[in-house]
Amino acid sequence: MAVVISSSGNSQAFEAKMTVYVFICVIIAAVGGLIFGYDIGISGGVTAMDDFLEEFFPAVYERKKHAHENNYCKYDNQFLQLFTSSLYLAALVASFFASATCSKLGRKPTMQFASIFFLIGVGLAAGAVNMFMLIIGRILLGFGVGFGNQAVPLFLSEIAPARLRGGLNIVFQLMVTIGILIANIVNYFTSSIHPYGWRLALGGAGIPALILLFGSLLICETPTSLIERNKTEEGKETLKKIRGVEDVDEEFDSIVYACDFARQVKNPYRKLMKPESRPPFVIGMLLQLFQQFTGINAIMFYAPVLFQTVGFGSDAALLSAVITGTINVLSTFVGIFLVDKTGRRFLLLQSSVHMLVCQLVIGIILAKDLGVTGTLGRPQSLVVVIFVCLYVMGFAWSWGPLGWLIPSETFPVETRTEGFALAVSCNMFFTFVIAQAFLSMLCGMKSGIFFFFSAWIVVMGLFALFFVPETKGISIDDMRDSVWKPHWYWKRFMLQEDDHDVEKRTA
Ligand code: BGC
């Protein structure tokens, strides 16, 4: 594979080939996303398996047997939710450590730490004989997610030739969706293996964790990370290897310049608090809140539970989750294809309207036709499944991938790892909130939960309309001049030219 591309930003044009080596590196690194997705998808299935409930959550199991008593509350149990959500809390904490190892040791060792955490976590969770082992296993898996989600998107962005950065970044999200789908399929088959199907389901994450561990021995460190840590010559050699050309001087000089400047910034977290950092900071953090408050994980974690709630049997519910999982994967390709053509804003706005309609339809059907007891009629159940699928489709080409892409492309180099770490931990925090609260919210708000998410979708659509500028095709280091300065709102936080130079010298 030797497509010569000119990775031109507004002011730069570096020669680069899309080499086979880069391709292999991208695939191996993105396996980190696969494990993240697998963990997201597996929880809902496992928590719907009777053998699992009987062993660890007997009270929930008893209540489930009398499901006809209350449709919306049969799974509401704080410990059951803790099983799902402990992983995200651990990932939140871990992403700060991961940011430090990313800067001090490099992206590659950070990925290797992730795979080791994953392997130990999988062993404990799949082999659990008590609640303690189960939760510690989940926490270690969470450490893996924190380390992986910090290192992988950064690794992908730094190793990719600039013009392929958007698409290659979304390979991470693609792998997340493939992980969720594999988990749904595994859930489907293991749910009929008694009594240890759930152990197989949880243990399945060991396979991609091994691939990441051994695969990461083959991949290189990124040139930026090497140069940042004063391994300048090695950085240049690596750059030649990944770009597939001998003359990399221009790109090399620009990385050296960016790293020199980044070194002058002694406290990146303080720099992040300065007004000039406000646009990427506010957008990066709010996108995480919004991504999670679309309600996507209410569907992803709990799809089987949700489908059972509307009256599907256990098997049919898991099968429906396989269908939503497939749609999630296929629609992500639409995102990869469109993101650099129609731009980010179009996708965010289109999908806000699209997802709003879906949530409203689902909410109205449940409010009208699903009482607190009883089941939905067949036609209504079908309509719910169809609108859940349409909703997942809209998310998959917009708020899903863009929640990861935009923070990775809008922070300037001197605050990039720290800003991104904050974005990852914010994402984990809101994922935790949804995972922990959803079943109780479903129980308390009933079908109203869908109107709750609808209201959030309106807010995020308006935010995207007024506050998220287009970043398509703009060089990653040119955001200040081309994006923030001309923007009607964000321009007030931009320093004047002279101030900026002083700022550069003193930060
Ligand atoms: C989100 C996850 C979500 C997944 C669904 C990701 O971008 O961060 O929370 O479960 O998309 O595909």
mmCIF file of N, CA, C and O and ligand atoms in Angstrom, residues 36-37 40 88 149 172-173 176-177 180 288 291-292 296-297 300-301 328 332 392 395-396 399-404 427-428 431, ligand 1:
data_model
loop_
_atom_site.group_PDB
_atom_site.id
_atom_site.type_symbol
_atom_site.label_atom_id
_atom_site.label_comp_id
_atom_site.label_asym_id
_atom_site.label_seq_id
_atom_site.Cartn_x
_atom_site.Cartn_y
_atom_site.Cartn_z
ATOM 1 N N PHE A 36 -12.848 -2.248 25.013
ATOM 2 C CA PHE A 36 -13.770 -1.281 25.629
ATOM 3 C C PHE A 36 -15.206 -1.619 25.216
ATOM 4 O O PHE A 36 -16.116 -1.738 26.042
ATOM 5 N N GLY A 37 -15.389 -1.802 23.918
ATOM 6 C CA GLY A 37 -16.723 -2.109 23.398
ATOM 7 C C GLY A 37 -17.253 -3.423 23.950
ATOM 8 O O GLY A 37 -18.424 -3.539 24.307
ATOM 9 N N ILE A 40 -18.536 -2.916 27.342
ATOM 10 C CA ILE A 40 -19.817 -2.212 27.338
ATOM 11 C C ILE A 40 -20.950 -3.190 27.026
ATOM 12 O O ILE A 40 -21.974 -3.222 27.688
ATOM 13 N N TYR A 88 -16.446 1.938 35.051
ATOM 14 C CA TYR A 88 -16.263 3.293 34.511
ATOM 15 C C TYR A 88 -15.682 4.237 35.550
ATOM 16 O O TYR A 88 -14.911 5.147 35.214
ATOM 17 N N ASN A 149 -8.107 3.825 26.626
ATOM 18 C CA ASN A 149 -8.813 4.929 25.966
ATOM 19 C C ASN A 149 -7.993 6.220 25.959
ATOM 20 O O ASN A 149 -8.225 7.101 25.145
ATOM 21 N N PHE A 172 -11.057 3.826 15.885
ATOM 22 C CA PHE A 172 -11.214 3.508 17.314
ATOM 23 C C PHE A 172 -12.685 3.244 17.629
ATOM 24 O O PHE A 172 -13.052 2.230 18.205
ATOM 25 N N GLN A 173 -13.551 4.190 17.213
ATOM 26 C CA GLN A 173 -14.991 4.029 17.475
ATOM 27 C C GLN A 173 -15.533 2.790 16.752
ATOM 28 O O GLN A 173 -16.379 2.068 17.285
ATOM 29 N N VAL A 176 -14.828 -0.038 18.797
ATOM 30 C CA VAL A 176 -15.724 -0.061 19.970
ATOM 31 C C VAL A 176 -17.035 -0.735 19.573
ATOM 32 O O VAL A 176 -17.538 -1.635 20.266
ATOM 33 N N THR A 177 -17.567 -0.334 18.419
ATOM 34 C CA THR A 177 -18.863 -0.882 18.007
ATOM 35 C C THR A 177 -18.750 -2.377 17.674
ATOM 36 O O THR A 177 -19.660 -3.152 17.966
ATOM 37 N N ILE A 180 -18.815 -4.218 20.891
ATOM 38 C CA ILE A 180 -20.165 -4.327 21.441
ATOM 39 C C ILE A 180 -20.926 -5.441 20.718
ATOM 40 O O ILE A 180 -21.599 -6.272 21.335
ATOM 41 N N GLN A 288 -18.679 15.274 26.087
ATOM 42 C CA GLN A 288 -18.744 13.994 26.818
ATOM 43 C C GLN A 288 -20.075 13.874 27.564
ATOM 44 O O GLN A 288 -20.721 12.832 27.552
ATOM 45 N N GLN A 291 -22.653 13.335 24.885
ATOM 46 C CA GLN A 291 -22.594 12.002 24.273
ATOM 47 C C GLN A 291 -23.311 10.986 25.162
ATOM 48 O O GLN A 291 -24.075 10.148 24.696
ATOM 49 N N GLN A 292 -23.081 11.095 26.457
ATOM 50 C CA GLN A 292 -23.694 10.120 27.357
ATOM 51 C C GLN A 292 -25.173 10.407 27.606
ATOM 52 O O GLN A 292 -25.966 9.500 27.788
ATOM 53 N N ILE A 296 -27.441 6.820 24.938
ATOM 54 C CA ILE A 296 -26.981 5.663 24.159
ATOM 55 C C ILE A 296 -26.669 4.455 25.027
ATOM 56 O O ILE A 296 -26.990 3.326 24.691
ATOM 57 N N ASN A 297 -26.044 4.705 26.184
ATOM 58 C CA ASN A 297 -25.639 3.544 26.971
ATOM 59 C C ASN A 297 -26.787 2.921 27.739
ATOM 60 O O ASN A 297 -26.701 1.770 28.162
ATOM 61 N N MET A 300 -27.192 0.573 25.142
ATOM 62 C CA MET A 300 -26.090 -0.369 24.958
ATOM 63 C C MET A 300 -25.938 -1.336 26.136
ATOM 64 O O MET A 300 -25.793 -2.525 25.966
ATOM 65 N N PHE A 301 -25.942 -0.803 27.362
ATOM 66 C CA PHE A 301 -25.764 -1.690 28.514
ATOM 67 C C PHE A 301 -26.991 -2.553 28.718
ATOM 68 O O PHE A 301 -26.917 -3.688 29.129
ATOM 69 N N ASN A 328 -25.158 -0.569 14.639
ATOM 70 C CA ASN A 328 -24.168 0.337 15.205
ATOM 71 C C ASN A 328 -22.854 0.280 14.404
ATOM 72 O O ASN A 328 -22.283 1.314 14.040
ATOM 73 N N THR A 332 -21.384 3.254 11.676
ATOM 74 C CA THR A 332 -20.120 3.951 11.960
ATOM 75 C C THR A 332 -19.348 4.193 10.663
ATOM 76 O O THR A 332 -18.659 5.211 10.516
ATOM 77 N N VAL A 392 -29.930 4.277 17.248
ATOM 78 C CA VAL A 392 -28.527 3.845 17.312
ATOM 79 C C VAL A 392 -27.788 4.293 16.046
ATOM 80 O O VAL A 392 -26.648 4.757 16.093
ATOM 81 N N PHE A 395 -26.808 7.934 16.295
ATOM 82 C CA PHE A 395 -25.711 8.123 17.245
ATOM 83 C C PHE A 395 -24.387 7.681 16.622
ATOM 84 O O PHE A 395 -23.358 8.328 16.795
ATOM 85 N N ALA A 396 -24.437 6.552 15.902
ATOM 86 C CA ALA A 396 -23.201 5.928 15.429
ATOM 87 C C ALA A 396 -22.448 6.788 14.419
ATOM 88 O O ALA A 396 -21.241 6.648 14.266
ATOM 89 N N TRP A 399 -22.629 11.680 17.441
ATOM 90 C CA TRP A 399 -22.146 11.948 18.791
ATOM 91 C C TRP A 399 -21.212 10.845 19.287
ATOM 92 O O TRP A 399 -20.374 11.108 20.158
ATOM 93 N N GLY A 400 -21.321 9.629 18.756
ATOM 94 C CA GLY A 400 -20.404 8.559 19.160
ATOM 95 C C GLY A 400 -18.974 8.882 18.767
ATOM 96 O O GLY A 400 -18.132 9.211 19.614
ATOM 97 N N PRO A 401 -18.665 8.832 17.463
ATOM 98 C CA PRO A 401 -17.276 9.079 17.069
ATOM 99 C C PRO A 401 -16.811 10.514 17.324
ATOM 100 O O PRO A 401 -15.663 10.734 17.697
ATOM 101 N N LEU A 402 -17.699 11.493 17.158
ATOM 102 C CA LEU A 402 -17.241 12.884 17.288
ATOM 103 C C LEU A 402 -16.918 13.247 18.733
ATOM 104 O O LEU A 402 -16.107 14.135 18.994
ATOM 105 N N GLY A 403 -17.528 12.525 19.667
ATOM 106 C CA GLY A 403 -17.179 12.735 21.074
ATOM 107 C C GLY A 403 -15.705 12.425 21.337
ATOM 108 O O GLY A 403 -15.093 12.980 22.242
ATOM 109 N N TRP A 404 -15.141 11.515 20.549
ATOM 110 C CA TRP A 404 -13.710 11.191 20.700
ATOM 111 C C TRP A 404 -12.865 12.026 19.748
ATOM 112 O O TRP A 404 -11.748 12.442 20.071
ATOM 113 N N ASN A 427 -15.864 11.557 30.149
ATOM 114 C CA ASN A 427 -16.680 10.558 29.460
ATOM 115 C C ASN A 427 -16.992 9.404 30.412
ATOM 116 O O ASN A 427 -18.144 8.961 30.530
ATOM 117 N N MET A 428 -15.948 8.954 31.119
ATOM 118 C CA MET A 428 -16.136 7.826 32.036
ATOM 119 C C MET A 428 -17.081 8.211 33.173
ATOM 120 O O MET A 428 -17.897 7.406 33.620
ATOM 121 N N THR A 431 -20.539 8.193 31.809
ATOM 122 C CA THR A 431 -20.922 6.811 31.513
ATOM 123 C C THR A 431 -21.293 6.116 32.821
ATOM 124 O O THR A 431 -22.289 5.383 32.912
HETATM 125 C C1 BGC B 1 -19.292 5.820 23.665
HETATM 126 C C2 BGC B 1 -19.777 4.662 24.463
HETATM 127 C C3 BGC B 1 -20.923 3.998 23.720
HETATM 128 C C4 BGC B 1 -20.494 3.605 22.340
HETATM 129 C C5 BGC B 1 -21.640 3.036 21.554
HETATM 130 C C6 BGC B 1 -18.876 5.325 22.313
HETATM 131 O O1 BGC B 1 -18.428 6.395 21.566
HETATM 132 O O2 BGC B 1 -18.209 6.451 24.321
HETATM 133 O O3 BGC B 1 -20.154 5.116 25.739
HETATM 134 O O4 BGC B 1 -21.345 2.860 24.400
HETATM 135 O O5 BGC B 1 -19.974 4.715 21.658
HETATM 136 O O6 BGC B 1 -21.255 2.654 20.283
#
